[in-house]
Amino acid sequence: MEKRIDHLEAEVTFVTEGSGLSLSVDAEWLQVKQVFILDHVDVSTPDNRHLFDVDELVFRPGDRVALLGLNGSGKSSLIRTMLEAQRRDTGNQSNIRFNPNVRIGYFDQELTAFEANEGTYAWVRARVERSEETIKRALIHLGFPWIERDRSVRVLSGGERARLTLLTFQLNQPNLLIMDEPTNHIDLQGKEELEADLVQPGLSLLFTSHDRRFIETVATRFWWIHRGKLIEISDADQYFSSLDDSAGPQTLQRDTSPWVAAAESRPAGEDAALERLIEVERLLAEDHKRPARFQKPERQKVWAEELKQLRLKLGLD
């Protein structure tokens, strides 16, 4: 248990230079009828194992949709399927149809785009069409010294990689963000700044997250992978209330592809409790670091009680 906690904590890299995301919303884009449609989609793993079905869901401009589901239920597989469909651009013949004017900004939770042996400037330059001076100013603003512009992106921390990804969004100005676990590598301050950026009116966003507060703050719609179907629910409460029962027998067909194998080996309810425990510990620690006049004593009491209950649930006391 302690090793699993250490592993989860090691995945968090603190980011205090800001989210790096600043997007403008195109008024004309808000007038289009839809951004994409999922129409009788069969979502499967790369080796064609069926995960779940989608009857019909329509995503419209300004929607901020949280994609909910247990670990391994197929959230990342759906995103992968959508991105492949958009790249193929099969038009009206596809079960996944995008508006032809869509420009996607994709945040990959694994940050796999950083395996190339490129410097920070070269990495950004290959992904945006902006002048050297514009990129230089953006890098410096986000805490990347220009003198280190040739530093390989392969050695960057998770937080630094996340900031560079968000920087490309700022420079490219996509009109649809698809973000897979965007809060994995940011601290409380960075998360609050990202929330503020994402909730601006008109921004279109599809995202996954295990952070309940982030989900409830950012999302305006909720899609849940449940019992072999992707369905829409009115709020996130129904999903989160189901987590206590998720350690029992499951009717979901599970995604057993390699990139979720580690997650599949853990009971989903316990995994969610572990992640929440680490999140609450971080919230409490961050609040204690604030000047006394800015601390929230009542909130600290609530967090302390929640920690107590989580530790009891996980058998850590």
PDB file of C-alpha atoms in Angstrom:
ATOM      1  CA  MET A   1       0.000   0.000   0.000  1.00  0.00           C
ATOM      2  CA  GLU A   2       2.750   2.486   0.962  1.00  0.00           C
ATOM      3  CA  LYS A   3       4.634   1.702  -2.272  1.00  0.00           C
ATOM      4  CA  ARG A   4       1.519   2.460  -4.285  1.00  0.00           C
ATOM      5  CA  ILE A   5       1.098   5.777  -2.498  1.00  0.00           C
ATOM      6  CA  ASP A   6       4.763   6.629  -3.159  1.00  0.00           C
ATOM      7  CA  HIS A   7       4.265   5.785  -6.839  1.00  0.00           C
ATOM      8  CA  LEU A   8       1.236   8.056  -7.168  1.00  0.00           C
ATOM      9  CA  GLU A   9       3.000  10.895  -5.352  1.00  0.00           C
ATOM     10  CA  ALA A  10       6.030  10.560  -7.634  1.00  0.00           C
ATOM     11  CA  GLU A  11       3.832  11.233 -10.673  1.00  0.00           C
ATOM     12  CA  VAL A  12       3.032  14.764  -9.466  1.00  0.00           C
ATOM     13  CA  THR A  13       5.472  17.487 -10.499  1.00  0.00           C
ATOM     14  CA  PHE A  14       4.729  20.888  -9.026  1.00  0.00           C
ATOM     15  CA  VAL A  15       4.058  23.698 -11.453  1.00  0.00           C
ATOM     16  CA  THR A  16       3.838  27.200 -10.059  1.00  0.00           C
ATOM     17  CA  GLU A  17       4.567  29.324 -13.127  1.00  0.00           C
ATOM     18  CA  GLY A  18       0.905  29.314 -14.188  1.00  0.00           C
ATOM     19  CA  SER A  19      -1.057  27.061 -16.479  1.00  0.00           C
ATOM     20  CA  GLY A  20       0.405  28.498 -19.675  1.00  0.00           C
ATOM     21  CA  LEU A  21      -3.025  28.455 -21.312  1.00  0.00           C
ATOM     22  CA  SER A  22      -4.631  31.568 -22.727  1.00  0.00           C
ATOM     23  CA  LEU A  23      -7.250  31.034 -25.420  1.00  0.00           C
ATOM     24  CA  SER A  24      -9.538  33.389 -27.275  1.00  0.00           C
ATOM     25  CA  VAL A  25     -13.007  32.260 -28.335  1.00  0.00           C
ATOM     26  CA  ASP A  26     -14.073  32.856 -31.943  1.00  0.00           C
ATOM     27  CA  ALA A  27     -17.624  34.235 -32.010  1.00  0.00           C
ATOM     28  CA  GLU A  28     -18.239  32.704 -35.455  1.00  0.00           C
ATOM     29  CA  TRP A  29     -17.199  29.273 -34.182  1.00  0.00           C
ATOM     30  CA  LEU A  30     -19.886  29.501 -31.505  1.00  0.00           C
ATOM     31  CA  GLN A  31     -22.521  29.749 -34.249  1.00  0.00           C
ATOM     32  CA  VAL A  32     -21.799  26.353 -35.829  1.00  0.00           C
ATOM     33  CA  LYS A  33     -24.349  23.614 -35.122  1.00  0.00           C
ATOM     34  CA  GLN A  34     -21.936  21.023 -33.804  1.00  0.00           C
ATOM     35  CA  VAL A  35     -18.259  20.356 -33.190  1.00  0.00           C
ATOM     36  CA  PHE A  36     -18.548  16.582 -33.561  1.00  0.00           C
ATOM     37  CA  ILE A  37     -21.093  13.753 -33.494  1.00  0.00           C
ATOM     38  CA  LEU A  38     -20.631  10.234 -32.152  1.00  0.00           C
ATOM     39  CA  ASP A  39     -23.139   8.165 -34.121  1.00  0.00           C
ATOM     40  CA  HIS A  40     -23.393   4.436 -33.290  1.00  0.00           C
ATOM     41  CA  VAL A  41     -19.710   4.114 -32.474  1.00  0.00           C
ATOM     42  CA  ASP A  42     -18.123   0.818 -31.442  1.00  0.00           C
ATOM     43  CA  VAL A  43     -15.126   1.636 -29.225  1.00  0.00           C
ATOM     44  CA  SER A  44     -12.495  -1.094 -29.113  1.00  0.00           C
ATOM     45  CA  THR A  45      -8.868  -1.633 -28.152  1.00  0.00           C
ATOM     46  CA  PRO A  46      -6.189  -1.629 -30.887  1.00  0.00           C
ATOM     47  CA  ASP A  47      -6.464  -5.431 -31.037  1.00  0.00           C
ATOM     48  CA  ASN A  48     -10.221  -5.111 -31.685  1.00  0.00           C
ATOM     49  CA  ARG A  49     -11.556  -6.119 -28.286  1.00  0.00           C
ATOM     50  CA  HIS A  50     -14.905  -4.434 -27.762  1.00  0.00           C
ATOM     51  CA  LEU A  51     -15.146  -1.954 -24.868  1.00  0.00           C
ATOM     52  CA  PHE A  52     -18.429  -0.073 -25.188  1.00  0.00           C
ATOM     53  CA  ASP A  53     -20.933   1.431 -27.623  1.00  0.00           C
ATOM     54  CA  VAL A  54     -22.146   4.966 -28.224  1.00  0.00           C
ATOM     55  CA  ASP A  55     -25.652   5.343 -29.638  1.00  0.00           C
ATOM     56  CA  GLU A  56     -25.585   9.067 -30.434  1.00  0.00           C
ATOM     57  CA  LEU A  57     -24.037  12.027 -28.667  1.00  0.00           C
ATOM     58  CA  VAL A  58     -23.623  15.528 -30.086  1.00  0.00           C
ATOM     59  CA  PHE A  59     -20.924  17.943 -28.899  1.00  0.00           C
ATOM     60  CA  ARG A  60     -21.728  21.606 -29.568  1.00  0.00           C
ATOM     61  CA  PRO A  61     -19.553  24.742 -29.388  1.00  0.00           C
ATOM     62  CA  GLY A  62     -19.067  25.887 -25.810  1.00  0.00           C
ATOM     63  CA  ASP A  63     -19.662  22.447 -24.301  1.00  0.00           C
ATOM     64  CA  ARG A  64     -17.248  21.352 -21.582  1.00  0.00           C
ATOM     65  CA  VAL A  65     -17.743  17.601 -21.311  1.00  0.00           C
ATOM     66  CA  ALA A  66     -16.240  15.415 -18.587  1.00  0.00           C
ATOM     67  CA  LEU A  67     -15.686  11.849 -19.798  1.00  0.00           C
ATOM     68  CA  LEU A  68     -16.253   9.630 -16.761  1.00  0.00           C
ATOM     69  CA  GLY A  69     -15.533   5.962 -16.174  1.00  0.00           C
ATOM     70  CA  LEU A  70     -13.605   3.459 -14.111  1.00  0.00           C
ATOM     71  CA  ASN A  71      -9.932   2.879 -14.771  1.00  0.00           C
ATOM     72  CA  GLY A  72      -9.703   0.740 -17.872  1.00  0.00           C
ATOM     73  CA  SER A  73     -13.265   1.368 -19.037  1.00  0.00           C
ATOM     74  CA  GLY A  74     -12.004   2.881 -22.287  1.00  0.00           C
ATOM     75  CA  LYS A  75     -11.824   6.667 -21.877  1.00  0.00           C
ATOM     76  CA  SER A  76      -8.403   6.930 -23.520  1.00  0.00           C
ATOM     77  CA  SER A  77      -9.468   4.434 -26.186  1.00  0.00           C
ATOM     78  CA  LEU A  78     -12.397   6.671 -27.130  1.00  0.00           C
ATOM     79  CA  ILE A  79     -10.109   9.683 -27.380  1.00  0.00           C
ATOM     80  CA  ARG A  80      -7.642   7.722 -29.520  1.00  0.00           C
ATOM     81  CA  THR A  81     -10.488   6.567 -31.793  1.00  0.00           C
ATOM     82  CA  MET A  82     -11.758  10.131 -32.176  1.00  0.00           C
ATOM     83  CA  LEU A  83      -8.340  11.546 -33.007  1.00  0.00           C
ATOM     84  CA  GLU A  84      -7.752   8.849 -35.612  1.00  0.00           C
ATOM     85  CA  ALA A  85     -11.151   9.571 -37.185  1.00  0.00           C
ATOM     86  CA  GLN A  86     -10.400  13.290 -37.343  1.00  0.00           C
ATOM     87  CA  ARG A  87      -7.007  12.644 -38.971  1.00  0.00           C
ATOM     88  CA  ARG A  88      -8.604  10.360 -41.587  1.00  0.00           C
ATOM     89  CA  ASP A  89     -11.225  13.027 -42.341  1.00  0.00           C
ATOM     90  CA  THR A  90     -13.731  10.535 -43.768  1.00  0.00           C
ATOM     91  CA  GLY A  91     -16.526  13.096 -43.754  1.00  0.00           C
ATOM     92  CA  ASN A  92     -20.181  12.125 -43.611  1.00  0.00           C
ATOM     93  CA  GLN A  93     -19.449   8.422 -44.063  1.00  0.00           C
ATOM     94  CA  SER A  94     -17.856   8.115 -40.632  1.00  0.00           C
ATOM     95  CA  ASN A  95     -19.539   7.238 -37.345  1.00  0.00           C
ATOM     96  CA  ILE A  96     -17.446  10.036 -35.816  1.00  0.00           C
ATOM     97  CA  ARG A  97     -18.025  13.271 -37.707  1.00  0.00           C
ATOM     98  CA  PHE A  98     -16.135  16.490 -36.964  1.00  0.00           C
ATOM     99  CA  ASN A  99     -16.918  19.991 -38.145  1.00  0.00           C
ATOM    100  CA  PRO A 100     -14.520  20.598 -41.068  1.00  0.00           C
ATOM    101  CA  ASN A 101     -13.197  23.749 -39.392  1.00  0.00           C
ATOM    102  CA  VAL A 102     -12.255  22.085 -36.119  1.00  0.00           C
ATOM    103  CA  ARG A 103      -8.722  22.662 -34.802  1.00  0.00           C
ATOM    104  CA  ILE A 104      -7.877  20.247 -32.015  1.00  0.00           C
ATOM    105  CA  GLY A 105      -5.464  20.817 -29.168  1.00  0.00           C
ATOM    106  CA  TYR A 106      -4.686  17.436 -27.590  1.00  0.00           C
ATOM    107  CA  PHE A 107      -3.212  16.970 -24.110  1.00  0.00           C
ATOM    108  CA  ASP A 108      -1.896  13.414 -23.724  1.00  0.00           C
ATOM    109  CA  GLN A 109      -1.771  12.226 -20.102  1.00  0.00           C
ATOM    110  CA  GLU A 110       1.374  10.200 -20.861  1.00  0.00           C
ATOM    111  CA  LEU A 111       3.019  13.210 -22.565  1.00  0.00           C
ATOM    112  CA  THR A 112       4.481  10.812 -25.141  1.00  0.00           C
ATOM    113  CA  ALA A 113       5.282  13.570 -27.635  1.00  0.00           C
ATOM    114  CA  PHE A 114       8.409  14.343 -25.607  1.00  0.00           C
ATOM    115  CA  GLU A 115      10.362  11.210 -26.518  1.00  0.00           C
ATOM    116  CA  ALA A 116      12.063  12.965 -29.437  1.00  0.00           C
ATOM    117  CA  ASN A 117      15.590  14.241 -28.847  1.00  0.00           C
ATOM    118  CA  GLU A 118      14.764  17.913 -29.468  1.00  0.00           C
ATOM    119  CA  GLY A 119      15.501  21.091 -27.568  1.00  0.00           C
ATOM    120  CA  THR A 120      12.622  23.020 -26.005  1.00  0.00           C
ATOM    121  CA  TYR A 121      12.639  25.718 -28.692  1.00  0.00           C
ATOM    122  CA  ALA A 122      12.874  23.207 -31.560  1.00  0.00           C
ATOM    123  CA  TRP A 123      10.070  21.123 -30.047  1.00  0.00           C
ATOM    124  CA  VAL A 124       7.715  24.109 -29.866  1.00  0.00           C
ATOM    125  CA  ARG A 125       8.812  25.465 -33.259  1.00  0.00           C
ATOM    126  CA  ALA A 126       7.914  22.161 -34.938  1.00  0.00           C
ATOM    127  CA  ARG A 127       4.366  22.404 -33.601  1.00  0.00           C
ATOM    128  CA  VAL A 128       3.435  26.046 -34.092  1.00  0.00           C
ATOM    129  CA  GLU A 129       3.635  28.571 -36.907  1.00  0.00           C
ATOM    130  CA  ARG A 130       4.953  31.566 -35.025  1.00  0.00           C
ATOM    131  CA  SER A 131       8.084  33.680 -35.204  1.00  0.00           C
ATOM    132  CA  GLU A 132      11.182  32.918 -33.172  1.00  0.00           C
ATOM    133  CA  GLU A 133      10.621  36.069 -31.121  1.00  0.00           C
ATOM    134  CA  THR A 134       7.038  35.078 -30.250  1.00  0.00           C
ATOM    135  CA  ILE A 135       8.127  31.605 -29.159  1.00  0.00           C
ATOM    136  CA  LYS A 136      11.045  33.067 -27.225  1.00  0.00           C
ATOM    137  CA  ARG A 137       8.786  35.411 -25.250  1.00  0.00           C
ATOM    138  CA  ALA A 138       6.322  32.602 -24.529  1.00  0.00           C
ATOM    139  CA  LEU A 139       9.059  30.256 -23.286  1.00  0.00           C
ATOM    140  CA  ILE A 140      10.557  32.885 -21.011  1.00  0.00           C
ATOM    141  CA  HIS A 141       7.115  33.803 -19.669  1.00  0.00           C
ATOM    142  CA  LEU A 142       6.542  30.182 -18.642  1.00  0.00           C
ATOM    143  CA  GLY A 143       9.873  29.882 -16.871  1.00  0.00           C
ATOM    144  CA  PHE A 144      12.058  28.347 -19.596  1.00  0.00           C
ATOM    145  CA  PRO A 145      15.305  30.388 -19.777  1.00  0.00           C
ATOM    146  CA  TRP A 146      16.212  31.235 -23.362  1.00  0.00           C
ATOM    147  CA  ILE A 147      19.812  30.269 -22.677  1.00  0.00           C
ATOM    148  CA  GLU A 148      18.527  26.699 -22.121  1.00  0.00           C
ATOM    149  CA  ARG A 149      16.511  26.568 -25.349  1.00  0.00           C
ATOM    150  CA  ASP A 150      18.542  23.578 -26.596  1.00  0.00           C
ATOM    151  CA  ARG A 151      17.895  21.535 -23.450  1.00  0.00           C
ATOM    152  CA  SER A 152      16.412  18.205 -24.547  1.00  0.00           C
ATOM    153  CA  VAL A 153      12.691  17.801 -23.899  1.00  0.00           C
ATOM    154  CA  ARG A 154      13.380  14.178 -22.966  1.00  0.00           C
ATOM    155  CA  VAL A 155      14.851  15.288 -19.631  1.00  0.00           C
ATOM    156  CA  LEU A 156      12.019  17.669 -18.719  1.00  0.00           C
ATOM    157  CA  SER A 157       9.848  16.924 -15.707  1.00  0.00           C
ATOM    158  CA  GLY A 158       6.190  16.050 -16.117  1.00  0.00           C
ATOM    159  CA  GLY A 159       5.232  19.558 -15.062  1.00  0.00           C
ATOM    160  CA  GLU A 160       7.561  21.178 -17.589  1.00  0.00           C
ATOM    161  CA  ARG A 161       6.210  18.956 -20.344  1.00  0.00           C
ATOM    162  CA  ALA A 162       2.664  19.881 -19.386  1.00  0.00           C
ATOM    163  CA  ARG A 163       3.512  23.591 -19.560  1.00  0.00           C
ATOM    164  CA  LEU A 164       5.077  23.224 -23.007  1.00  0.00           C
ATOM    165  CA  THR A 165       1.986  21.410 -24.261  1.00  0.00           C
ATOM    166  CA  LEU A 166      -0.267  24.182 -22.964  1.00  0.00           C
ATOM    167  CA  LEU A 167       2.081  26.732 -24.520  1.00  0.00           C
ATOM    168  CA  THR A 168       1.433  25.206 -27.962  1.00  0.00           C
ATOM    169  CA  PHE A 169      -2.302  25.608 -27.310  1.00  0.00           C
ATOM    170  CA  GLN A 170      -1.770  29.265 -26.491  1.00  0.00           C
ATOM    171  CA  LEU A 171       0.174  29.830 -29.709  1.00  0.00           C
ATOM    172  CA  ASN A 172      -1.986  27.679 -32.007  1.00  0.00           C
ATOM    173  CA  GLN A 173      -5.372  28.754 -30.574  1.00  0.00           C
ATOM    174  CA  PRO A 174      -7.309  25.488 -31.158  1.00  0.00           C
ATOM    175  CA  ASN A 175     -11.109  25.674 -31.029  1.00  0.00           C
ATOM    176  CA  LEU A 176     -11.526  22.241 -29.411  1.00  0.00           C
ATOM    177  CA  LEU A 177      -9.424  20.995 -26.506  1.00  0.00           C
ATOM    178  CA  ILE A 178      -9.213  17.263 -25.800  1.00  0.00           C
ATOM    179  CA  MET A 179      -7.396  16.786 -22.500  1.00  0.00           C
ATOM    180  CA  ASP A 180      -6.650  13.370 -20.983  1.00  0.00           C
ATOM    181  CA  GLU A 181      -5.948  13.808 -17.243  1.00  0.00           C
ATOM    182  CA  PRO A 182      -4.612  17.388 -17.520  1.00  0.00           C
ATOM    183  CA  THR A 183      -4.143  17.819 -13.737  1.00  0.00           C
ATOM    184  CA  ASN A 184      -1.755  14.890 -13.238  1.00  0.00           C
ATOM    185  CA  HIS A 185       1.374  17.048 -13.256  1.00  0.00           C
ATOM    186  CA  ILE A 186       0.272  20.310 -11.656  1.00  0.00           C
ATOM    187  CA  ASP A 187      -0.005  21.525  -8.083  1.00  0.00           C
ATOM    188  CA  LEU A 188      -2.886  23.335  -6.392  1.00  0.00           C
ATOM    189  CA  GLN A 189      -1.997  26.788  -7.723  1.00  0.00           C
ATOM    190  CA  GLY A 190      -1.478  25.507 -11.254  1.00  0.00           C
ATOM    191  CA  LYS A 191      -4.748  23.584 -11.071  1.00  0.00           C
ATOM    192  CA  GLU A 192      -6.687  26.661  -9.954  1.00  0.00           C
ATOM    193  CA  GLU A 193      -5.168  28.705 -12.780  1.00  0.00           C
ATOM    194  CA  LEU A 194      -5.998  25.987 -15.309  1.00  0.00           C
ATOM    195  CA  GLU A 195      -9.579  25.837 -14.006  1.00  0.00           C
ATOM    196  CA  ALA A 196      -9.926  29.595 -14.441  1.00  0.00           C
ATOM    197  CA  ASP A 197      -8.657  29.358 -18.024  1.00  0.00           C
ATOM    198  CA  LEU A 198     -10.926  26.448 -18.943  1.00  0.00           C
ATOM    199  CA  VAL A 199     -14.212  27.857 -17.617  1.00  0.00           C
ATOM    200  CA  GLN A 200     -14.204  30.931 -19.836  1.00  0.00           C
ATOM    201  CA  PRO A 201     -17.502  31.200 -21.746  1.00  0.00           C
ATOM    202  CA  GLY A 202     -17.500  29.597 -25.168  1.00  0.00           C
ATOM    203  CA  LEU A 203     -14.469  27.356 -24.739  1.00  0.00           C
ATOM    204  CA  SER A 204     -15.045  23.821 -26.102  1.00  0.00           C
ATOM    205  CA  LEU A 205     -13.483  21.027 -24.059  1.00  0.00           C
ATOM    206  CA  LEU A 206     -13.624  17.235 -23.739  1.00  0.00           C
ATOM    207  CA  PHE A 207     -11.584  15.963 -20.805  1.00  0.00           C
ATOM    208  CA  THR A 208     -10.938  13.117 -18.395  1.00  0.00           C
ATOM    209  CA  SER A 209      -9.967  13.490 -14.752  1.00  0.00           C
ATOM    210  CA  HIS A 210     -10.188  11.674 -11.422  1.00  0.00           C
ATOM    211  CA  ASP A 211     -10.298  14.986  -9.535  1.00  0.00           C
ATOM    212  CA  ARG A 212     -13.899  15.494  -8.433  1.00  0.00           C
ATOM    213  CA  ARG A 213     -13.480  19.175  -7.602  1.00  0.00           C
ATOM    214  CA  PHE A 214     -11.877  19.848 -10.991  1.00  0.00           C
ATOM    215  CA  ILE A 215     -14.638  17.944 -12.797  1.00  0.00           C
ATOM    216  CA  GLU A 216     -17.458  19.731 -10.973  1.00  0.00           C
ATOM    217  CA  THR A 217     -15.812  23.142 -11.427  1.00  0.00           C
ATOM    218  CA  VAL A 218     -15.038  22.825 -15.124  1.00  0.00           C
ATOM    219  CA  ALA A 219     -17.621  20.534 -16.739  1.00  0.00           C
ATOM    220  CA  THR A 220     -21.030  21.588 -18.020  1.00  0.00           C
ATOM    221  CA  ARG A 221     -21.938  18.117 -19.325  1.00  0.00           C
ATOM    222  CA  PHE A 222     -21.101  14.606 -18.143  1.00  0.00           C
ATOM    223  CA  TRP A 223     -20.667  11.470 -20.270  1.00  0.00           C
ATOM    224  CA  TRP A 224     -20.319   8.188 -18.364  1.00  0.00           C
ATOM    225  CA  ILE A 225     -19.005   4.848 -19.642  1.00  0.00           C
ATOM    226  CA  HIS A 226     -21.402   2.575 -17.791  1.00  0.00           C
ATOM    227  CA  ARG A 227     -22.404  -1.039 -18.400  1.00  0.00           C
ATOM    228  CA  GLY A 228     -21.033  -1.144 -21.908  1.00  0.00           C
ATOM    229  CA  LYS A 229     -22.539   2.180 -23.035  1.00  0.00           C
ATOM    230  CA  LEU A 230     -21.465   5.805 -23.145  1.00  0.00           C
ATOM    231  CA  ILE A 231     -24.417   7.695 -21.697  1.00  0.00           C
ATOM    232  CA  GLU A 232     -25.101  11.276 -20.625  1.00  0.00           C
ATOM    233  CA  ILE A 233     -25.971  11.999 -16.993  1.00  0.00           C
ATOM    234  CA  SER A 234     -27.164  15.255 -15.448  1.00  0.00           C
ATOM    235  CA  ASP A 235     -24.283  15.645 -12.981  1.00  0.00           C
ATOM    236  CA  ALA A 236     -21.224  13.816 -11.681  1.00  0.00           C
ATOM    237  CA  ASP A 237     -22.826  12.665  -8.411  1.00  0.00           C
ATOM    238  CA  GLN A 238     -24.253   9.511  -9.953  1.00  0.00           C
ATOM    239  CA  TYR A 239     -20.812   8.451 -11.156  1.00  0.00           C
ATOM    240  CA  PHE A 240     -18.955   9.239  -7.936  1.00  0.00           C
ATOM    241  CA  SER A 241     -21.593   7.578  -5.769  1.00  0.00           C
ATOM    242  CA  SER A 242     -21.026   4.403  -7.788  1.00  0.00           C
ATOM    243  CA  LEU A 243     -17.325   4.259  -6.897  1.00  0.00           C
ATOM    244  CA  ASP A 244     -17.957   2.792  -3.444  1.00  0.00           C
ATOM    245  CA  ASP A 245     -19.504  -0.237  -5.130  1.00  0.00           C
ATOM    246  CA  SER A 246     -16.938  -0.481  -7.904  1.00  0.00           C
ATOM    247  CA  ALA A 247     -14.690  -2.960  -6.100  1.00  0.00           C
ATOM    248  CA  GLY A 248     -17.426  -5.601  -6.454  1.00  0.00           C
ATOM    249  CA  PRO A 249     -18.299  -7.646  -9.562  1.00  0.00           C
ATOM    250  CA  GLN A 250     -18.214  -5.520 -12.692  1.00  0.00           C
ATOM    251  CA  THR A 251     -20.469  -5.699 -15.724  1.00  0.00           C
ATOM    252  CA  LEU A 252     -18.170  -3.440 -17.736  1.00  0.00           C
ATOM    253  CA  GLN A 253     -16.014  -4.964 -20.417  1.00  0.00           C
ATOM    254  CA  ARG A 254     -12.559  -3.883 -19.403  1.00  0.00           C
ATOM    255  CA  ASP A 255      -9.830  -2.367 -21.549  1.00  0.00           C
ATOM    256  CA  THR A 256      -6.881  -4.718 -21.052  1.00  0.00           C
ATOM    257  CA  SER A 257      -4.547  -3.013 -23.480  1.00  0.00           C
ATOM    258  CA  PRO A 258      -0.927  -2.508 -22.298  1.00  0.00           C
ATOM    259  CA  TRP A 259      -1.257   1.163 -21.396  1.00  0.00           C
ATOM    260  CA  VAL A 260      -3.956   0.441 -18.811  1.00  0.00           C
ATOM    261  CA  ALA A 261      -2.654  -2.915 -17.557  1.00  0.00           C
ATOM    262  CA  ALA A 262      -1.187  -1.383 -14.410  1.00  0.00           C
ATOM    263  CA  ALA A 263      -4.414   0.438 -13.587  1.00  0.00           C
ATOM    264  CA  GLU A 264      -6.415  -2.738 -14.187  1.00  0.00           C
ATOM    265  CA  SER A 265      -4.498  -4.566 -11.464  1.00  0.00           C
ATOM    266  CA  ARG A 266      -5.943  -2.236  -8.801  1.00  0.00           C
ATOM    267  CA  PRO A 267      -9.497  -2.222  -7.447  1.00  0.00           C
ATOM    268  CA  ALA A 268     -11.075   0.908  -8.914  1.00  0.00           C
ATOM    269  CA  GLY A 269     -12.696   2.075  -5.674  1.00  0.00           C
ATOM    270  CA  GLU A 270      -9.459   1.717  -3.735  1.00  0.00           C
ATOM    271  CA  ASP A 271      -7.511   3.446  -6.490  1.00  0.00           C
ATOM    272  CA  ALA A 272      -9.883   6.414  -6.412  1.00  0.00           C
ATOM    273  CA  ALA A 273      -9.568   6.572  -2.619  1.00  0.00           C
ATOM    274  CA  LEU A 274      -5.762   6.552  -2.873  1.00  0.00           C
ATOM    275  CA  GLU A 275      -5.765   9.367  -5.398  1.00  0.00           C
ATOM    276  CA  ARG A 276      -8.198  11.362  -3.275  1.00  0.00           C
ATOM    277  CA  LEU A 277      -6.041  10.816  -0.175  1.00  0.00           C
ATOM    278  CA  ILE A 278      -2.983  12.205  -1.944  1.00  0.00           C
ATOM    279  CA  GLU A 279      -5.034  15.097  -3.326  1.00  0.00           C
ATOM    280  CA  VAL A 280      -6.403  16.051   0.115  1.00  0.00           C
ATOM    281  CA  GLU A 281      -2.952  15.782   1.709  1.00  0.00           C
ATOM    282  CA  ARG A 282      -1.647  18.166  -0.950  1.00  0.00           C
ATOM    283  CA  LEU A 283      -4.533  20.600  -0.466  1.00  0.00           C
ATOM    284  CA  LEU A 284      -3.938  20.640   3.287  1.00  0.00           C
ATOM    285  CA  ALA A 285      -0.173  21.085   2.937  1.00  0.00           C
ATOM    286  CA  GLU A 286      -0.571  23.900   0.411  1.00  0.00           C
ATOM    287  CA  ASP A 287      -3.031  25.735   2.647  1.00  0.00           C
ATOM    288  CA  HIS A 288      -0.672  25.472   5.635  1.00  0.00           C
ATOM    289  CA  LYS A 289       2.052  27.100   3.509  1.00  0.00           C
ATOM    290  CA  ARG A 290      -0.060  30.185   2.877  1.00  0.00           C
ATOM    291  CA  PRO A 291       0.275  33.267   5.101  1.00  0.00           C
ATOM    292  CA  ALA A 292      -1.961  32.855   8.161  1.00  0.00           C
ATOM    293  CA  ARG A 293      -4.438  35.512   7.026  1.00  0.00           C
ATOM    294  CA  PHE A 294      -5.047  33.608   3.776  1.00  0.00           C
ATOM    295  CA  GLN A 295      -5.484  30.162   5.305  1.00  0.00           C
ATOM    296  CA  LYS A 296      -8.886  28.485   5.596  1.00  0.00           C
ATOM    297  CA  PRO A 297      -9.158  26.929   9.092  1.00  0.00           C
ATOM    298  CA  GLU A 298     -12.658  25.579   8.552  1.00  0.00           C
ATOM    299  CA  ARG A 299     -11.627  23.970   5.293  1.00  0.00           C
ATOM    300  CA  GLN A 300      -8.558  22.506   7.004  1.00  0.00           C
ATOM    301  CA  LYS A 301     -10.842  20.805   9.553  1.00  0.00           C
ATOM    302  CA  VAL A 302     -12.920  19.295   6.757  1.00  0.00           C
ATOM    303  CA  TRP A 303      -9.798  18.050   4.953  1.00  0.00           C
ATOM    304  CA  ALA A 304      -8.353  16.604   8.177  1.00  0.00           C
ATOM    305  CA  GLU A 305     -11.556  14.666   8.851  1.00  0.00           C
ATOM    306  CA  GLU A 306     -11.655  13.424   5.257  1.00  0.00           C
ATOM    307  CA  LEU A 307      -8.040  12.250   5.553  1.00  0.00           C
ATOM    308  CA  LYS A 308      -8.933  10.356   8.707  1.00  0.00           C
ATOM    309  CA  GLN A 309     -11.805   8.577   6.982  1.00  0.00           C
ATOM    310  CA  LEU A 310      -9.751   7.796   3.868  1.00  0.00           C
ATOM    311  CA  ARG A 311      -6.906   6.334   5.915  1.00  0.00           C
ATOM    312  CA  LEU A 312      -9.372   4.158   7.821  1.00  0.00           C
ATOM    313  CA  LYS A 313     -10.933   2.996   4.566  1.00  0.00           C
ATOM    314  CA  LEU A 314      -7.522   2.091   3.136  1.00  0.00           C
ATOM    315  CA  GLY A 315      -6.307   0.436   6.338  1.00  0.00           C
ATOM    316  CA  LEU A 316      -3.453   2.898   6.818  1.00  0.00           C
ATOM    317  CA  ASP A 317      -4.135   3.628  10.515  1.00  0.00           C
TER     318      ASP A 317
END
